[in-house]
Coordinates of C-alpha atoms in Angstrom, one line a residue:
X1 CA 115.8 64.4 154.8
X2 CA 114.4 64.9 151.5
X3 CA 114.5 67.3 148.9
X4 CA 112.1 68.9 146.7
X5 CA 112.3 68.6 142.8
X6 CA 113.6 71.7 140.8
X7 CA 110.5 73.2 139.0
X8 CA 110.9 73.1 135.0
X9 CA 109.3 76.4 133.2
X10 CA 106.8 74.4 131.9
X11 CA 105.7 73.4 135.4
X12 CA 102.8 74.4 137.6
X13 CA 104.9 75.6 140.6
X14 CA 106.9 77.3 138.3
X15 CA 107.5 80.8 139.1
X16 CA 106.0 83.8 136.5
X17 CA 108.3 85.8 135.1
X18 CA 108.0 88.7 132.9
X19 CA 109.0 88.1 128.7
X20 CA 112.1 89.0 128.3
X21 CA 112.8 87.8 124.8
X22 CA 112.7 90.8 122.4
X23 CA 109.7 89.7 120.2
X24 CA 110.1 88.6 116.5
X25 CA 107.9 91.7 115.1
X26 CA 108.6 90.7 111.6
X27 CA 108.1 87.2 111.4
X28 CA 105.0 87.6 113.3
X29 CA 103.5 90.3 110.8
X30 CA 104.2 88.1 108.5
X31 CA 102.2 85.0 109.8
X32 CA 99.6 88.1 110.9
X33 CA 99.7 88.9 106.5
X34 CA 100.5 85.0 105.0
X35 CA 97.6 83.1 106.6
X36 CA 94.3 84.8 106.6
X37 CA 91.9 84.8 103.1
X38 CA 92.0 88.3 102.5
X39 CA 95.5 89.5 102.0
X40 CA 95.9 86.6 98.9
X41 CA 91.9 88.1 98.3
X42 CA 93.4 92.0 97.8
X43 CA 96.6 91.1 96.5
X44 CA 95.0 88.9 93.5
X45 CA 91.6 92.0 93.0
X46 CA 95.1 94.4 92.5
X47 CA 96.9 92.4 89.9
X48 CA 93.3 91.5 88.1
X49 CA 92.1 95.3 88.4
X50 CA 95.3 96.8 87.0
X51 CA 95.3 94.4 84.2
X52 CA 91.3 95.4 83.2
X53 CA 92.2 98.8 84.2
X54 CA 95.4 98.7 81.5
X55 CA 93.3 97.3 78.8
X56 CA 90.2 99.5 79.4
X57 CA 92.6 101.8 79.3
X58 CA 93.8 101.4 75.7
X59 CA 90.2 100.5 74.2
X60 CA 88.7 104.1 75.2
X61 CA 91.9 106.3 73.7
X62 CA 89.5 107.2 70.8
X63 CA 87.2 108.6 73.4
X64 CA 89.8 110.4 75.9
X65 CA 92.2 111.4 73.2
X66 CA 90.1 111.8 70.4
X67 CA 91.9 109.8 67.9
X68 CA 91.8 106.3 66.4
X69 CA 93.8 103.7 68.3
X70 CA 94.7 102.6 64.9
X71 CA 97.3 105.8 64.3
X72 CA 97.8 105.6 68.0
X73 CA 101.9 105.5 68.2
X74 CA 102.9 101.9 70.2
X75 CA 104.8 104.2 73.0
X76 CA 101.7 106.0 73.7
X77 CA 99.5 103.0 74.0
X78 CA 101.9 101.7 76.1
X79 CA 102.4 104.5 78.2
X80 CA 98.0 104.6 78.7
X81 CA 98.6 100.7 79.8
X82 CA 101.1 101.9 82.6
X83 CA 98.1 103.2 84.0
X84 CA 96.8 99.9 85.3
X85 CA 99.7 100.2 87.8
X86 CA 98.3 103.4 89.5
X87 CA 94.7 100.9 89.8
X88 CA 96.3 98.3 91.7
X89 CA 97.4 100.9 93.5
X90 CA 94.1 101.9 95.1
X91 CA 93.8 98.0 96.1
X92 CA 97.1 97.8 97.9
X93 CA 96.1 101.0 99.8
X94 CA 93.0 99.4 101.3
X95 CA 94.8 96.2 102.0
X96 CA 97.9 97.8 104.0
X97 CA 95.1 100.1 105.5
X98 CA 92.9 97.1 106.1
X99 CA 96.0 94.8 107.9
X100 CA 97.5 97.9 109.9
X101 CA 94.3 98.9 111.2
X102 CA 91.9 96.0 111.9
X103 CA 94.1 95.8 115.3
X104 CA 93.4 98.9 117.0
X105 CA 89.6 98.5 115.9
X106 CA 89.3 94.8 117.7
X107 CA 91.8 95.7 119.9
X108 CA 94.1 92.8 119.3
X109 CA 97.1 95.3 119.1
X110 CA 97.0 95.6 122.9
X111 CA 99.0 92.4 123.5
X112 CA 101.6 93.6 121.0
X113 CA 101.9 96.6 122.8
X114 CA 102.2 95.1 126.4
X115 CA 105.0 92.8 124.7
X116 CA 107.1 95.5 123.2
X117 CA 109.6 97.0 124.8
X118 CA 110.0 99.4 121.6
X119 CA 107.3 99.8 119.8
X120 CA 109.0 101.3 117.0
X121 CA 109.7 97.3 116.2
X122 CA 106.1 96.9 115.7
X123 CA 105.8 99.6 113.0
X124 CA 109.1 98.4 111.3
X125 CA 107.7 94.9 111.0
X126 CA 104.4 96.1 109.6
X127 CA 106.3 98.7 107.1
X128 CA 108.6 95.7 105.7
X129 CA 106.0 93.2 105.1
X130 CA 103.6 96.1 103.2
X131 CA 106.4 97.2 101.5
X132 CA 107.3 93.5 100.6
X133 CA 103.7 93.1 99.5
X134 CA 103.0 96.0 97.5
X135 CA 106.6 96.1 95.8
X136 CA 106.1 92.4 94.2
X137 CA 102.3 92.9 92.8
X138 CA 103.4 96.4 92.0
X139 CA 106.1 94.6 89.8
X140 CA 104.2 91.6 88.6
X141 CA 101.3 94.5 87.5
X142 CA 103.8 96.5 85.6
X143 CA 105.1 93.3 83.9
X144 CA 101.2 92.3 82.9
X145 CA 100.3 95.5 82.1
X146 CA 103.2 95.8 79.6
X147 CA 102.2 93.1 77.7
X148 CA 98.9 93.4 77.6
X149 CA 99.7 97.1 75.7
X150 CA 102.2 95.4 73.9
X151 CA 99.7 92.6 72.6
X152 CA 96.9 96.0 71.9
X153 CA 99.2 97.7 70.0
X154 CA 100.3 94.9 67.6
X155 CA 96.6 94.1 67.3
X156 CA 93.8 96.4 67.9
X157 CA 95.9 99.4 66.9
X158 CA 97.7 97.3 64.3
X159 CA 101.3 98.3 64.8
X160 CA 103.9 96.8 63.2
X161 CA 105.3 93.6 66.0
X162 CA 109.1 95.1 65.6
X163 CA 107.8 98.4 67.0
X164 CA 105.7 97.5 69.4
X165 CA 109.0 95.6 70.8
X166 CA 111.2 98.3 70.7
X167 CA 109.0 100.3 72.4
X168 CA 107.8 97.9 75.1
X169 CA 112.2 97.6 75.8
X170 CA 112.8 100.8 75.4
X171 CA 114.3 102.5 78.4
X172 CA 111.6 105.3 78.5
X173 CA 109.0 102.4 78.9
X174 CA 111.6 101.1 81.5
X175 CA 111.4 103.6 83.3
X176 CA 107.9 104.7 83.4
X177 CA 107.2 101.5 84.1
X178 CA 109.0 100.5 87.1
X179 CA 109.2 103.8 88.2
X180 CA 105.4 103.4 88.4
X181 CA 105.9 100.9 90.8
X182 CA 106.9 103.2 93.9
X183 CA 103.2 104.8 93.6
X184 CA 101.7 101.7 95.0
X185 CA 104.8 100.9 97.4
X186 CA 105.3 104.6 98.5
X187 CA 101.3 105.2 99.3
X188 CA 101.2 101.6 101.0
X189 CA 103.6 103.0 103.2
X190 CA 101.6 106.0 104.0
X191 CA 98.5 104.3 104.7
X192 CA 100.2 101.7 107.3
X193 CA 101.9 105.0 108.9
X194 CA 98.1 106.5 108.9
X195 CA 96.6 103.6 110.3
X196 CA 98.9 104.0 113.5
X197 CA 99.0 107.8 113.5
X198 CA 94.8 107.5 113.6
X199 CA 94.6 104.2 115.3
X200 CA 92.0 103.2 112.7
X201 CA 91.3 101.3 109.0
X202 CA 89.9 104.8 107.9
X203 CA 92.9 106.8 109.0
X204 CA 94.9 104.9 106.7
X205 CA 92.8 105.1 103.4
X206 CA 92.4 108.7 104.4
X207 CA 95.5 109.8 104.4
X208 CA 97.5 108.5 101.2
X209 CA 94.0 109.6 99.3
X210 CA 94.6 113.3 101.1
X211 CA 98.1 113.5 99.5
X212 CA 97.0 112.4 96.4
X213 CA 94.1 114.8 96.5
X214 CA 96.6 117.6 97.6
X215 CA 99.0 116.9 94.2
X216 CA 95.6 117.5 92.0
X217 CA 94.8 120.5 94.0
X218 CA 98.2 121.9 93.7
X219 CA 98.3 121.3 89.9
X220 CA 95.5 124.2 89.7
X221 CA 97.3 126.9 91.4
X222 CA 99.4 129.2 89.8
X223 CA 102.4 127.9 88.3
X224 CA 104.7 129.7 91.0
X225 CA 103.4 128.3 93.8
X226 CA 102.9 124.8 92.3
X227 CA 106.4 124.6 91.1
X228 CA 107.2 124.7 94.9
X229 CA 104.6 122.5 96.2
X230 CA 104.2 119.5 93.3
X231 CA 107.6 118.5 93.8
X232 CA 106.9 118.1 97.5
X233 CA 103.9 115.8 97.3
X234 CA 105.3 112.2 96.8
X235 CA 102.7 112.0 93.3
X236 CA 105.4 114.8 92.0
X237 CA 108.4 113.0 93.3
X238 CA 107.4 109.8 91.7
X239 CA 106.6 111.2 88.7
X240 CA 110.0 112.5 88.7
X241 CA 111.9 108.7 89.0
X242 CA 109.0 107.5 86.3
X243 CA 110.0 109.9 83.5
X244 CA 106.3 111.6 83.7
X245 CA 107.5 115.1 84.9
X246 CA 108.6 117.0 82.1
X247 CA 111.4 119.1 82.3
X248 CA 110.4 123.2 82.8
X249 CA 107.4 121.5 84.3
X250 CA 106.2 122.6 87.8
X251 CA 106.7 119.0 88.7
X252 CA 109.8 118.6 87.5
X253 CA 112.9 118.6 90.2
X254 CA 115.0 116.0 89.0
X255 CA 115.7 112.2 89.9
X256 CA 117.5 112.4 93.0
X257 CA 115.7 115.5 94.8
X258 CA 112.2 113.3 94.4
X259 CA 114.3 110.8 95.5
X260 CA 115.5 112.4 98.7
X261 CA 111.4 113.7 98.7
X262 CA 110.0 110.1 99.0
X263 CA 112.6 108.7 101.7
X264 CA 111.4 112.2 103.7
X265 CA 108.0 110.8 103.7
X266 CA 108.7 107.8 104.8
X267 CA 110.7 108.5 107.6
X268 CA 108.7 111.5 108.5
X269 CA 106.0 109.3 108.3
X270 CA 107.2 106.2 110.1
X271 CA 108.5 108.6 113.0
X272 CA 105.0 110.1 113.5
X273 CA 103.7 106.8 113.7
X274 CA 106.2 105.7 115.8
X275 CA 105.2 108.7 118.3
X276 CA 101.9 107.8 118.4
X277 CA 102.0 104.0 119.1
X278 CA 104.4 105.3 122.3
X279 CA 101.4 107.1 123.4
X280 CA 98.6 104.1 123.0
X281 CA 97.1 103.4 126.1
X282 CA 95.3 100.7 127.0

């Protein structure tokens, strides 16, 4: 009497089983973001456009503020350098859009799906590896952008090298600075969540660039109504953590209300897109 060989998993006659490993979303998202061209592409067009953008910036305040950048104060060229931040901004947008969305328009996001027991797993792992993204250019930017006002104002507006110091450690700078830095993380964010909710690339540039278009509009309504809606949009709650909201502003709410205002948006956002990948079909 003889007996038959067990079967390995790796074996023909091995019987198919369903996966039953819960996926490693995050690590995979990761590989998905590390190897391919044009993540490193975007990432390095953001930190080179916010540095232009910061010293183009600083050149043209004779033109947009009508006065010579030579009796330009050091804080306030600094503070028109910041501004490079809100450039790389735009990049990161496209490139969270770009990553998030690229699946559901090839369709590669229907293996995901069939894998995923929840598919609120995928969405986390996409979130933490845009936020990783945009957080650490977003820092890098506001560190390059900094000294590149600093080295403009102790040059082409000829302030006095002490000055220009204190003003580039100041805390104000501090915190307009880094504060600056949840822009790009916080509408990252928004476009992975759109790119889900829409199931498209488009759907997530479209809908951080809706908010932002919504603060601008609300900025022209009467000061009543945009006390109440500025503060709401997350361009007024950043605005609030950066030191740009001035207080008796219609911006203005204070640190932790825009604070409680942003982590609203993500998790309102996160949870819609959530929703929606439960409901993807195939």
């Amino acid at each position: 009497m003889t007996t038959a060989p067990p079967t390995t998993p790796g074996s023909p006659t091995a019987p198919s089983s369903p996966i039953t490993a819960r996926p490693r979303w995050t690590g995979a998202e990761w590989v998905k973001f590390r190897d391919p061209k044009r993540p490193r592409q975007l990432l390095g067009v953001a930190l080179a456009l916010g540095t232009v953008a910061a010293v183009l910036l600083v050149l043209t305040i004779p033109a947009t503020r009508g006065t010579p950048l030579s009796v330009t104060s050091p804080e306030d060229v600094l503070s028109a350098s910041v501004l490079g931040v809100d450039a790389a901004a735009a990049v990161l947008v496209v490139l969270a859009a770009w990553f998030t969305g690229v699946e559901f328009r090839t369709g590669a996001i229907t293996e995901a799906l069939l894998r995923a027991r929840r598919r609120s797993g995928i969405v986390t792992a996409k979130t933490v590896v845009i936020a990783a993204a945009a957080a650490v250019t977003a820092v890098i930017t506001a560190v390059i952008v900094t000294i590149s006002g600093s080295l403009l104002a102790g040059t082409a507006a000829g302030a006095d090298w002490s000055e220009v110091l204190a003003a580039a450690g100041s805390s104000d700078h501090l915190r307009l600075a880094f504060g600056s830095t949840l822009l790009p993380v916080i509408y990252s964010l928004l476009a992975v969540f759109g790119a889900v909710a829409f199931r498209s690339v488009t759907g997530g540039v479209l809908t951080p660039l809706t908010l932002l278009v919504g603060s601008m509009l609300a900025g022209w309504l009467p000061d009543g109504l945009a006390s109440v809606l500025r503060p709401l949009l997350p361009l007024g709650a950043v605005h609030n953590i950066s030191g740009v909201a001035e207080a008796g502003g219609t911006e203005y709410i204070g640190v932790l209300p825009a604070i409680v205002v942003l982590v609203a948006w993500t998790a309102g956002g996160a949870l819609l897109a959530t929703w929606r990948l439960r409901r993807q079909d195939f």
